[in-house]
mmCIF file of C-alpha atoms and ligand atoms in Angstrom:
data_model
loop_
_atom_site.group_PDB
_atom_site.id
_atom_site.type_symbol
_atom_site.label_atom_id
_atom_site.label_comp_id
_atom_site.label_asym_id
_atom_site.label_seq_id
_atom_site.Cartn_x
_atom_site.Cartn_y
_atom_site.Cartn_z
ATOM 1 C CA UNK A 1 -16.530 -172.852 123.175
ATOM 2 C CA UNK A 2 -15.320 -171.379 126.533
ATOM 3 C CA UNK A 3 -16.503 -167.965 127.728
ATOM 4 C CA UNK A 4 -15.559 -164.772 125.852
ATOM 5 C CA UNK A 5 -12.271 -164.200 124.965
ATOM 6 C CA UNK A 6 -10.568 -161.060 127.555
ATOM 7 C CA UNK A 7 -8.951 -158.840 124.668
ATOM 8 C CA UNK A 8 -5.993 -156.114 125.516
ATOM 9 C CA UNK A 9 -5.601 -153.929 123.109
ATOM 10 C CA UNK A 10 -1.891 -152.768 122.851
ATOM 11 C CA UNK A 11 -1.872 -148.954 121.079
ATOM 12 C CA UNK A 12 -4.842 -147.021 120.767
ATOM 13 C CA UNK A 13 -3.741 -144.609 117.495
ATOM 14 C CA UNK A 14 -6.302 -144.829 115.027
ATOM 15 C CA UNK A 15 -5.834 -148.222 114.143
ATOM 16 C CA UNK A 16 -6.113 -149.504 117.698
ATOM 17 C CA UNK A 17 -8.900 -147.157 118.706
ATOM 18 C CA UNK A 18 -10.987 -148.932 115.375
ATOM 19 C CA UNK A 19 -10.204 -151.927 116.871
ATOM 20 C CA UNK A 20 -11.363 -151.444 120.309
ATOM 21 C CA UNK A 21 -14.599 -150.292 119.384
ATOM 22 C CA UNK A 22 -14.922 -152.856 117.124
ATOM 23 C CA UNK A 23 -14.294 -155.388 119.475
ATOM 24 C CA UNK A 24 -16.985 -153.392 121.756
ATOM 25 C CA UNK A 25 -19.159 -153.303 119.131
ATOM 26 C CA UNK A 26 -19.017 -155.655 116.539
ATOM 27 C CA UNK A 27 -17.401 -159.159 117.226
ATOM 28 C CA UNK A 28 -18.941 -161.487 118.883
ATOM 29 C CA UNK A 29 -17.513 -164.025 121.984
ATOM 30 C CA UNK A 30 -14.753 -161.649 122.935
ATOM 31 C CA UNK A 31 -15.087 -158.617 125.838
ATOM 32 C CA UNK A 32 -12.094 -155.703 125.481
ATOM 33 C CA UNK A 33 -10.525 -155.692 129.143
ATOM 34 C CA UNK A 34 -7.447 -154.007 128.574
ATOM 35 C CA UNK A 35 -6.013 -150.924 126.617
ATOM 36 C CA UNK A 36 -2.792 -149.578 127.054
ATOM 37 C CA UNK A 37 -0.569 -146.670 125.113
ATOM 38 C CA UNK A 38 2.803 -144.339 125.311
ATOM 39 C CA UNK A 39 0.012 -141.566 125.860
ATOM 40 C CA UNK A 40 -1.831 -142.348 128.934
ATOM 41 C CA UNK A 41 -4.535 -140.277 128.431
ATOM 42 C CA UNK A 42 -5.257 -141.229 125.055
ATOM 43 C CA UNK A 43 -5.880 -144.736 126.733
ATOM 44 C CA UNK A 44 -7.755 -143.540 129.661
ATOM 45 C CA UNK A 45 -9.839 -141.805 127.659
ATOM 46 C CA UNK A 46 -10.620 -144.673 125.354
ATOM 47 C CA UNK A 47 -11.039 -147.222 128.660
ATOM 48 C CA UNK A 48 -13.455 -144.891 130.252
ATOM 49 C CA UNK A 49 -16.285 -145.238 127.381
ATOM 50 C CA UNK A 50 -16.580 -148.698 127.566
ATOM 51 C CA UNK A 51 -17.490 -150.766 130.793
ATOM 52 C CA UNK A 52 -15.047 -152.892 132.400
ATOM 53 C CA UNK A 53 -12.158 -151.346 130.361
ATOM 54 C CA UNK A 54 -8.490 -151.228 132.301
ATOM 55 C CA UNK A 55 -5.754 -148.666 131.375
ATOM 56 C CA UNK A 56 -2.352 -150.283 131.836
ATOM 57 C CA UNK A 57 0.717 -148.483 131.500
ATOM 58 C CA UNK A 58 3.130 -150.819 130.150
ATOM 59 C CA UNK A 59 2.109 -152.743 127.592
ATOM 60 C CA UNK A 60 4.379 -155.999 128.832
ATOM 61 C CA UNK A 61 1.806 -155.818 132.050
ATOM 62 C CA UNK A 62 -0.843 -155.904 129.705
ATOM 63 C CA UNK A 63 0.415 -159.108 128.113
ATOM 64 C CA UNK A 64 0.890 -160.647 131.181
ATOM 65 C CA UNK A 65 -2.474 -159.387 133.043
ATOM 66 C CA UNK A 66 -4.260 -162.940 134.393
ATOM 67 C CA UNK A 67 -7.340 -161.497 133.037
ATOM 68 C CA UNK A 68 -6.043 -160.392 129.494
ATOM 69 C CA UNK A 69 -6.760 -163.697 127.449
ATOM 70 C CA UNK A 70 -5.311 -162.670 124.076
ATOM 71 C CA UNK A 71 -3.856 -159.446 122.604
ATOM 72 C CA UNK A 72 -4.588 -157.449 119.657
ATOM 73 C CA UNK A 73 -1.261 -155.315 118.872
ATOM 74 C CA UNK A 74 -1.730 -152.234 117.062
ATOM 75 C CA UNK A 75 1.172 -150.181 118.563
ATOM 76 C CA UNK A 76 3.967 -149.050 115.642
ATOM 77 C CA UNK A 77 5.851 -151.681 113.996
ATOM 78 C CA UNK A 78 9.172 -150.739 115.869
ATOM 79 C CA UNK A 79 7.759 -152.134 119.105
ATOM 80 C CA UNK A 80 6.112 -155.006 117.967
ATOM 81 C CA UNK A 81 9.349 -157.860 118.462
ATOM 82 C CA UNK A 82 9.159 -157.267 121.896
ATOM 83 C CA UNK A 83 5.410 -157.325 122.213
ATOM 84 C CA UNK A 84 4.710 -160.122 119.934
ATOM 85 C CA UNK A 85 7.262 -162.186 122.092
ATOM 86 C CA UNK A 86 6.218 -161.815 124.940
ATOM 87 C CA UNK A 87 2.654 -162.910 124.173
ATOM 88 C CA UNK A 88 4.779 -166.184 123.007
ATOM 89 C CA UNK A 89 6.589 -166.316 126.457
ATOM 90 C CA UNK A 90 2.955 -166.043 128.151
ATOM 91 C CA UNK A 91 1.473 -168.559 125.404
ATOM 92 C CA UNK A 92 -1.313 -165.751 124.464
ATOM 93 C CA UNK A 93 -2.626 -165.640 121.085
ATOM 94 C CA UNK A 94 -2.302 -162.278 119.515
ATOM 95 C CA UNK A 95 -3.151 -160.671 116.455
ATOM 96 C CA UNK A 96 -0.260 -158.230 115.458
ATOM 97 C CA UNK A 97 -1.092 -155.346 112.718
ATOM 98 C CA UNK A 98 1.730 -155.411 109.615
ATOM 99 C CA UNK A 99 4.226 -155.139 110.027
ATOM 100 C CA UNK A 100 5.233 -158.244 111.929
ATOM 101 C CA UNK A 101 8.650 -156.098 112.583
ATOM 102 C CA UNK A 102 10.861 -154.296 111.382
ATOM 103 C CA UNK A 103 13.320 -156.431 109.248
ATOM 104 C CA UNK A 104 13.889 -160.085 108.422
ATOM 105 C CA UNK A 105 16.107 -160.677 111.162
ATOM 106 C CA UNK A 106 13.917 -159.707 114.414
ATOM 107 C CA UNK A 107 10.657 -161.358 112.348
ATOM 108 C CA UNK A 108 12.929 -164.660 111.795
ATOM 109 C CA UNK A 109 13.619 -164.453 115.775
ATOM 110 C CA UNK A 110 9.748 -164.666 115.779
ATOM 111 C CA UNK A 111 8.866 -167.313 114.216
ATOM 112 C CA UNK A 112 11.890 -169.354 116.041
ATOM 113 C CA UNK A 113 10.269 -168.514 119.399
ATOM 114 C CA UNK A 114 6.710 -169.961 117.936
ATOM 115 C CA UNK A 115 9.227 -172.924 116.547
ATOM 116 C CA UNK A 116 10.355 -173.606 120.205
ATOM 117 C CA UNK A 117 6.894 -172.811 122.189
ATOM 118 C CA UNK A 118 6.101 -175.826 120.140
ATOM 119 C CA UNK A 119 3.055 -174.183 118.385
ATOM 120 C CA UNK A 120 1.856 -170.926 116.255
ATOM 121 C CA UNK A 121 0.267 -168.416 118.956
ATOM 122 C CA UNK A 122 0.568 -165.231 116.323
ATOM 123 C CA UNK A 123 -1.516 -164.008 113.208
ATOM 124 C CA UNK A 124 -0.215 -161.132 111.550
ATOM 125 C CA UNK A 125 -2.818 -158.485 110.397
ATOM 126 C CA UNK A 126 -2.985 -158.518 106.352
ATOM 127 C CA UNK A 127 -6.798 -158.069 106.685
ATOM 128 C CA UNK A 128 -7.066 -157.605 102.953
ATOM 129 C CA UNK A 129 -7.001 -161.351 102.623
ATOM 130 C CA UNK A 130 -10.391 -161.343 104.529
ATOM 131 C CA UNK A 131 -11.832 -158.495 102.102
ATOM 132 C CA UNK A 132 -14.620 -159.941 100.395
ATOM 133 C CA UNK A 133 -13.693 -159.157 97.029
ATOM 134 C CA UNK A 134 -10.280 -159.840 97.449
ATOM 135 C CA UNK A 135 -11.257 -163.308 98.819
ATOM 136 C CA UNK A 136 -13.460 -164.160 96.069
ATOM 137 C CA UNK A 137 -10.776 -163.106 93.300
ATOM 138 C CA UNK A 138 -8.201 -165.563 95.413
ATOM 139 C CA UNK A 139 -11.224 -168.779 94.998
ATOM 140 C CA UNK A 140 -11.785 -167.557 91.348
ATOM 141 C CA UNK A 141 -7.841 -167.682 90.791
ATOM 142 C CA UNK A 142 -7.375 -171.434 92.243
ATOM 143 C CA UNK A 143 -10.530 -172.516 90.755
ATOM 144 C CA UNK A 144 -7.983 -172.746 87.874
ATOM 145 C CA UNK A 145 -10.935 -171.645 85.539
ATOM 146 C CA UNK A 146 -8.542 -168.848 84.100
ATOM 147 C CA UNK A 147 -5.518 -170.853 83.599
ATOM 148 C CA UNK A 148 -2.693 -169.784 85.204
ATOM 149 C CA UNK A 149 -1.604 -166.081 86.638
ATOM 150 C CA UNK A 150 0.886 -164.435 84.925
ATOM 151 C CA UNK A 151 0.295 -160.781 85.869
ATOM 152 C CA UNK A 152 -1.010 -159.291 88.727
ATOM 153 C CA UNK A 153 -1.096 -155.141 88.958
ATOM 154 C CA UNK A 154 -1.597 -153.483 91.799
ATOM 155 C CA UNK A 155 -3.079 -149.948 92.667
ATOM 156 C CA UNK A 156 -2.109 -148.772 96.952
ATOM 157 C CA UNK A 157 -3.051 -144.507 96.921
ATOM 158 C CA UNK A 158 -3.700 -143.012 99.990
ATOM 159 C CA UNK A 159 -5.263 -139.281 100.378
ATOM 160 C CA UNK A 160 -2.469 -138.147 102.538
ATOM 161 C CA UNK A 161 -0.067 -139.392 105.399
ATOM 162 C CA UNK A 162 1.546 -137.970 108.607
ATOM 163 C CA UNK A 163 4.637 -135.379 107.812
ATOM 164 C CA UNK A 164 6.655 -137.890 109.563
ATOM 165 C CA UNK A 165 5.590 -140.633 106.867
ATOM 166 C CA UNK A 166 8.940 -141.147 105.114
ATOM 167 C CA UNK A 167 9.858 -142.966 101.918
ATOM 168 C CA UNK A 168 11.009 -146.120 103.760
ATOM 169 C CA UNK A 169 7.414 -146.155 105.631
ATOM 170 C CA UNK A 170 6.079 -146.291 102.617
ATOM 171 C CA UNK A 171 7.756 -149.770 101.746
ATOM 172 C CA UNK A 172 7.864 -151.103 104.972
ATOM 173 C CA UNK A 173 4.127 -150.112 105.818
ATOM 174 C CA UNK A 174 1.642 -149.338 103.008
ATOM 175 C CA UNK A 175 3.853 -151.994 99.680
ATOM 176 C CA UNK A 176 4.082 -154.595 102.391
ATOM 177 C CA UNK A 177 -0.066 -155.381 101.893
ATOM 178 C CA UNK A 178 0.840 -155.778 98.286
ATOM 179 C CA UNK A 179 3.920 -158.203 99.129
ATOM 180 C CA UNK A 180 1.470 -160.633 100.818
ATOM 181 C CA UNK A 181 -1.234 -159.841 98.383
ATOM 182 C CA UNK A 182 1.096 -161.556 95.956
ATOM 183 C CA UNK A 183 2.635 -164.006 97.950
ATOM 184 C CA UNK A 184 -0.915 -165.384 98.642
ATOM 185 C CA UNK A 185 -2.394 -165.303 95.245
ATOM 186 C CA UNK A 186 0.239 -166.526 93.743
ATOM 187 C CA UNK A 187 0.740 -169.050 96.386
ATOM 188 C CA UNK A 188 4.769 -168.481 96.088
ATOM 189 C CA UNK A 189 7.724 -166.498 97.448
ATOM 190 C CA UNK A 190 8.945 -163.217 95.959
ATOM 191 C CA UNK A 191 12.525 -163.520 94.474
ATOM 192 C CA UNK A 192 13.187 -160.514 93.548
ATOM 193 C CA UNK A 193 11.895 -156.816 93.751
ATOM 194 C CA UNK A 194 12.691 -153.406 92.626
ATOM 195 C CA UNK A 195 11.298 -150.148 93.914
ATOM 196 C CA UNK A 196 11.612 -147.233 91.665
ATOM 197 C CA UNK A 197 10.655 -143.914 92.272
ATOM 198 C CA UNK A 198 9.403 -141.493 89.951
ATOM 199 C CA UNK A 199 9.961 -137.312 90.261
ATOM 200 C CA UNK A 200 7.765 -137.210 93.726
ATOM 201 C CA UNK A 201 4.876 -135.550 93.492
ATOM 202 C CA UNK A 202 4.684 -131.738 94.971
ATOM 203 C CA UNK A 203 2.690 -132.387 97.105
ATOM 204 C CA UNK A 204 4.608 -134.987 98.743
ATOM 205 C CA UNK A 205 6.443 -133.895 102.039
ATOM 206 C CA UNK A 206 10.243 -132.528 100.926
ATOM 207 C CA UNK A 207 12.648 -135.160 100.584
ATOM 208 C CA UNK A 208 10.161 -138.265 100.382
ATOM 209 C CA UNK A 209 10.020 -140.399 97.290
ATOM 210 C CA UNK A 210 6.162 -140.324 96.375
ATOM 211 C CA UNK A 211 5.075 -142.369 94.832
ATOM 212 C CA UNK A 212 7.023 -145.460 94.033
ATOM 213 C CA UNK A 213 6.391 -148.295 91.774
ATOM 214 C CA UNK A 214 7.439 -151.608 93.011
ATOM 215 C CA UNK A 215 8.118 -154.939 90.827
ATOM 216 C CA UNK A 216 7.878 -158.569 91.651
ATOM 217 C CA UNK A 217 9.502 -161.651 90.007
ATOM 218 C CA UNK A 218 7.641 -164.888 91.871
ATOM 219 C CA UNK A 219 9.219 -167.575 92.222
ATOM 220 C CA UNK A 220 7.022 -169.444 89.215
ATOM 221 C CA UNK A 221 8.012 -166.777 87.229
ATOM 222 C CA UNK A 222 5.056 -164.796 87.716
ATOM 223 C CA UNK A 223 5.433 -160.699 87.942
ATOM 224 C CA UNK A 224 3.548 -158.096 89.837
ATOM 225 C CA UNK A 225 3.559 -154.424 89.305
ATOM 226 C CA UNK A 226 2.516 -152.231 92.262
ATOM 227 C CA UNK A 227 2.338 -148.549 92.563
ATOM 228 C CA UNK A 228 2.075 -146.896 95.676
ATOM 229 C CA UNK A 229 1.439 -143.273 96.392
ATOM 230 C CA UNK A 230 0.654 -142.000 99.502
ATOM 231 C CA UNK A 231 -0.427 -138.542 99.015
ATOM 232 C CA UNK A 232 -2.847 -138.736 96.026
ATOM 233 C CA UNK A 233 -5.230 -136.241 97.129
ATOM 234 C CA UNK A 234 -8.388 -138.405 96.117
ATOM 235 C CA UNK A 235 -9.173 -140.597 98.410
ATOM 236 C CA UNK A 236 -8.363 -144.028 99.486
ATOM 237 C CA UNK A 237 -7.888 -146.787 96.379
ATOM 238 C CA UNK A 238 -6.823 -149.406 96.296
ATOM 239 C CA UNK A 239 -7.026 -151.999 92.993
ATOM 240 C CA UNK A 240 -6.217 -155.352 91.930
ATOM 241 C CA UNK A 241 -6.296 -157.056 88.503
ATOM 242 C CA UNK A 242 -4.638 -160.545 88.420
ATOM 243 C CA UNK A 243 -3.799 -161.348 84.553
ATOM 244 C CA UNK A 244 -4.384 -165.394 84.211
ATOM 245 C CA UNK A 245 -3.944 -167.074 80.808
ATOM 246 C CA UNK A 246 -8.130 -166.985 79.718
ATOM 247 C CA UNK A 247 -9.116 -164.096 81.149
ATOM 248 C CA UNK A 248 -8.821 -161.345 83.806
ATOM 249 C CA UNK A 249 -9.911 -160.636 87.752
ATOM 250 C CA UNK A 250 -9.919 -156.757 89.311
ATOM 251 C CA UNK A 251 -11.284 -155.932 92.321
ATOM 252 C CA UNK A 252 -11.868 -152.566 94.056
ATOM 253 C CA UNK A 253 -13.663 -150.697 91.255
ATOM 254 C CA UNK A 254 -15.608 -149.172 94.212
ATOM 255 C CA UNK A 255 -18.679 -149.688 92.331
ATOM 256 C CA UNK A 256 -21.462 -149.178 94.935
ATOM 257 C CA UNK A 257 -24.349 -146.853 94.486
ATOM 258 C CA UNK A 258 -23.890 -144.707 91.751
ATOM 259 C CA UNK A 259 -25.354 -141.673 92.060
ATOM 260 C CA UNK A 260 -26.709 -138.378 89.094
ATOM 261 C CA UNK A 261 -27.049 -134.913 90.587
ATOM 262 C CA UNK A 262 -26.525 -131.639 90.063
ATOM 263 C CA UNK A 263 -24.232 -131.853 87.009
ATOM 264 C CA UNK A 264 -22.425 -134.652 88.796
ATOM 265 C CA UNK A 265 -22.843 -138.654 88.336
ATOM 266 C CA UNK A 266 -20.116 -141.111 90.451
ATOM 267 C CA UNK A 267 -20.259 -142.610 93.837
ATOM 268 C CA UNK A 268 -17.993 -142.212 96.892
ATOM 269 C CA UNK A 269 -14.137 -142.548 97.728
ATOM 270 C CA UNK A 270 -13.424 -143.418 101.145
ATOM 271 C CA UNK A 271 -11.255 -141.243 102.715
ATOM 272 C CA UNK A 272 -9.128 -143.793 104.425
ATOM 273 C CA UNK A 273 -8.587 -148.258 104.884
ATOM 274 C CA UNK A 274 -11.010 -148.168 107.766
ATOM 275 C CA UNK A 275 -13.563 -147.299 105.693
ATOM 276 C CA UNK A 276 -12.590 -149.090 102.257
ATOM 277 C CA UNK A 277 -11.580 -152.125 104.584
ATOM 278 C CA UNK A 278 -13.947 -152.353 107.517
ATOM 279 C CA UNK A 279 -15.686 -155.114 106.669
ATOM 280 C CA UNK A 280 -12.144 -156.698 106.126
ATOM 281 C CA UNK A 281 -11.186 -155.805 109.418
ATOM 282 C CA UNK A 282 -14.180 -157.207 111.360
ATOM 283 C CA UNK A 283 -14.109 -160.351 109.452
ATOM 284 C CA UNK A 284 -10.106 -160.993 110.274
ATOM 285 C CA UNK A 285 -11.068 -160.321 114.078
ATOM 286 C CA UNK A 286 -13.879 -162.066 114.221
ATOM 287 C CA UNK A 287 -11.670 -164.874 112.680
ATOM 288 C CA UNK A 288 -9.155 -164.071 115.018
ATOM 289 C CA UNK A 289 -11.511 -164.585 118.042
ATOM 290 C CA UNK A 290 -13.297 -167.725 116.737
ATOM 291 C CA UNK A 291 -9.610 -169.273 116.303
ATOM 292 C CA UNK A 292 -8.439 -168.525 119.763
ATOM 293 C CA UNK A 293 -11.355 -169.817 121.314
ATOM 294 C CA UNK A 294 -10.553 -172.928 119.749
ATOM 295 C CA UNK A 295 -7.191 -172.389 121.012
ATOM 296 C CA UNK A 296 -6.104 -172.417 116.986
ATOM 297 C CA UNK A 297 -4.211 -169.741 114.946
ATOM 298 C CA UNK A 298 -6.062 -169.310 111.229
ATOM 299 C CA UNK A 299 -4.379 -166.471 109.009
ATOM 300 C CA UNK A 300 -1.429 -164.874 108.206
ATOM 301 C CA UNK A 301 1.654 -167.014 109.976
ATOM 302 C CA UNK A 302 4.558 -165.331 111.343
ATOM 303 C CA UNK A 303 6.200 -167.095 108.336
ATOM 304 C CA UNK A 304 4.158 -164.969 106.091
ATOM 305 C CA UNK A 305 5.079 -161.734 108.105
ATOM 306 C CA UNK A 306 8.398 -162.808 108.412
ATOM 307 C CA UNK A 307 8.854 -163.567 104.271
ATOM 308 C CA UNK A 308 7.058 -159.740 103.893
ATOM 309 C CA UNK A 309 9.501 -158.371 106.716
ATOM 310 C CA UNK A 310 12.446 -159.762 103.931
ATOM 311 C CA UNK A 311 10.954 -158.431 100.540
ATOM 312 C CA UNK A 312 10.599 -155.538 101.613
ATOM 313 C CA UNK A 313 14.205 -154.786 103.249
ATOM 314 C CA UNK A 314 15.367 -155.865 100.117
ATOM 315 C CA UNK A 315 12.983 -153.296 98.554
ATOM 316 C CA UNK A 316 14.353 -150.657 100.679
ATOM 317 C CA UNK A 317 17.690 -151.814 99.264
ATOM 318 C CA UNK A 318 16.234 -151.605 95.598
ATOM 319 C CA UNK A 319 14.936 -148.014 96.539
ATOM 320 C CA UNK A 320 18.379 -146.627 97.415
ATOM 321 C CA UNK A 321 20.292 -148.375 94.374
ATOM 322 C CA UNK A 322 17.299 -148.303 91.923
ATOM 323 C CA UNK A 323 18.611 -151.757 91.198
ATOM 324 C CA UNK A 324 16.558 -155.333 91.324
ATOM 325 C CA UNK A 325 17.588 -157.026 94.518
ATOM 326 C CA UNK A 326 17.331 -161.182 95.304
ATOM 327 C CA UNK A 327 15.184 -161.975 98.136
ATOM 328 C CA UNK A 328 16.728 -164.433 99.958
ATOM 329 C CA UNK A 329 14.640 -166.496 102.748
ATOM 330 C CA UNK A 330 16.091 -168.929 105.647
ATOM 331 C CA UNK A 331 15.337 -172.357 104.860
ATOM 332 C CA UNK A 332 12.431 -173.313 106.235
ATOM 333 C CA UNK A 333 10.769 -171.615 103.188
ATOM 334 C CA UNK A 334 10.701 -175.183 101.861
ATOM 335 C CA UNK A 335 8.387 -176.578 104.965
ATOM 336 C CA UNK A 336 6.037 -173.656 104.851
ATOM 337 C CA UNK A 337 3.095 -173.710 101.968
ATOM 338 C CA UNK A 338 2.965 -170.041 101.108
ATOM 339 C CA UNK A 339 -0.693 -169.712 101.581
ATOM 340 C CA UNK A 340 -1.353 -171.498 104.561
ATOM 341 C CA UNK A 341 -3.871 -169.418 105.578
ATOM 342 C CA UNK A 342 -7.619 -169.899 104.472
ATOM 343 C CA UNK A 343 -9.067 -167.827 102.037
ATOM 344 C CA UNK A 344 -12.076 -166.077 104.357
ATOM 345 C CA UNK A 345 -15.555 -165.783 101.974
HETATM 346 C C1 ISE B 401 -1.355 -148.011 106.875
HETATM 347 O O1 ISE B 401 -0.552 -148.392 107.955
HETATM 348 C C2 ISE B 401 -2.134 -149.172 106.384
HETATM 349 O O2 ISE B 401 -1.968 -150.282 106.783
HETATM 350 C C3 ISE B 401 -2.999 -148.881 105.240
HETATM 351 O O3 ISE B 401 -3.727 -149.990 104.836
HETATM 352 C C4 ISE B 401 -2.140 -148.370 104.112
HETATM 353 O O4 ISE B 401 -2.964 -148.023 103.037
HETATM 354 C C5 ISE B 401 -1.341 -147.158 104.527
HETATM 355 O O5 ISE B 401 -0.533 -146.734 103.453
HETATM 356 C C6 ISE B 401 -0.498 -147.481 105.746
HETATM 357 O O6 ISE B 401 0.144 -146.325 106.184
#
């Protein structure tokens, strides 16, 4: 293995700034170098608790810095075509949180520019394929021990959001896990979808269509339910049951310690993904860094951000007509096995 990987961090929200410290704290053979963010402080602030830590203004310097080695994106979704190329142009590695982009057109443009670099330099960030138990219901799944999957249902609630979380976000950035959840324990495309919305909740910031329940028809003929709701109130949840032919997975019961007191019995509900999925996330960067040391890309392809990027624009479509829409992907869906990515244990 050559030294430890020189990590930028592009956006420093709280996605990034989990990241950074995790890559500070937690992962082993890489050193954070680099931060950079819109709000300058927020990143000089975050560079100047850790040693060694540069703030870089634009983030295209950062990608280019001879001392950044590889890049961890975690800036919004609408900046990420740019970003993600340019770490192709520079032949970086980078990890890139979901979404890969915006829409099936800019994520095709990615992969093409992988296509003609001659080799895969990008994972995209669907750390719930590195969850433990999501992992071990994928093995118990192909183990073919159950027969086949007919049904999977999904669960996606979220205590709140942001004001500024609208009803398209909530397709293009929370159903989108779901989309490769299915994609990848399926292992097929989505074909169709529909997105219908229920009367919103209340609660829900005016005008935004909370929650939503989203269908899938896979391409075996398979179907997936998912409903999505952003501002539950609870806590963060977020459940799985895949339905096979002898007999039934779910994951995410949240059944850790259960605790009785004071008229009360239960356990806890993390309050948001960093908590629920933190062992998720270190285990996808740690994967992440392992892989680029060995100057390999493991994980979610651009192809599998690219075929998310497409069901869910036809989603969005779905949501506005409240009809099923076709998802139509270019033709290199035949050369690219769905799950090419590992399952992580
Ligand atoms: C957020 O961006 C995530 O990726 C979370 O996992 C998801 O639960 C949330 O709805 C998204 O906004």
């Amino acid at each position: 293995m050559p030294d430890d990987l020189r990590v930028g961090v592009i956006g420093v929200g709280m996605m990034g700034a989990d990241h950074a410290e995790r890559l500070v704290t937690r992962i082993a053979g890489a050193r954070l170098v680099a931060v950079s963010d819109p709000d300058t402080g927020r990143a000089a602030e975050l560079a100047v608790r850790f040693d060694g830590v540069r703030s870089i203004g634009n983030p295209l310097d950062l990608v280019g810095d001879d001392e950044v080695d590889a890049v961890l994106i975690a800036s919004p979704g609408f900046v990420h075509e740019q970003q993600v190329l340019a770490c192709i142009d520079h032949g970086k590695y980078a990890l890139c949180e979901k979404p890969l982009t915006m829409d099936a057109a800019s994520s095709l443009r990615v992969v093409e520019a992988e296509e003609a670099a001659g080799r895969p330099f990008i994972q995209v960030g669907f750390m719930r394929r590195f969850d433990p138990e999501y992992a071990q219901m994928k093995s118990i799944l192909d183990g073919g021990s159950l027969g086949r999957t007919l049904v999977v249902h999904n669960i996606h609630r979220n205590k709140t959001v942001p004001d500024t979380f609208t009803s398209e976000m909530i397709v293009r950035d929370s159903l989108v896990h779901e989309v490769d959840v299915c994609r990848w324990l399926f292992g097929e495309e989505i074909v169709e979808i529909t997105v219908l919305a229920p009367t919103p909740s209340a609660l829900a910031t005016e005008g935004v269509l909370d929650p939503q329940i989203a269908v899938f028809r896979m391409a075996g003929g398979g179907i997936a339910t998912t409903e999505v709701f952003v501002t539950n109130q609870v806590g963060y949840e977020v459940r799985c049951e895949a339905v096979a032919e002898k007999g039934n997975a779910t994951i995410g019961l949240g059944q850790s310690v259960f605790v009785r007191t004071d008229g009360h019995y239960g356990g806890e509900i993390p309050d948001d993904f960093r908590f629920r999925f933190g062992r998720a996330y270190d285990l996808e960067v740690q994967s992440w860094v392992d892989a680029s040391r060995r100057s390999e890309v493991v994980g979610p392809t651009t192809w599998d951000g690219y075929a998310a990027s497409a069901v869910c624009e036809a989603g969005l479509e779905s949501l506005a007509s409240g009809t099923p829409v076709k998802v139509t992907l270019a033709d290199r869906a035949a050369a690219r096995p769905v799950h090419s990515s590992p399952a992580v244990n």
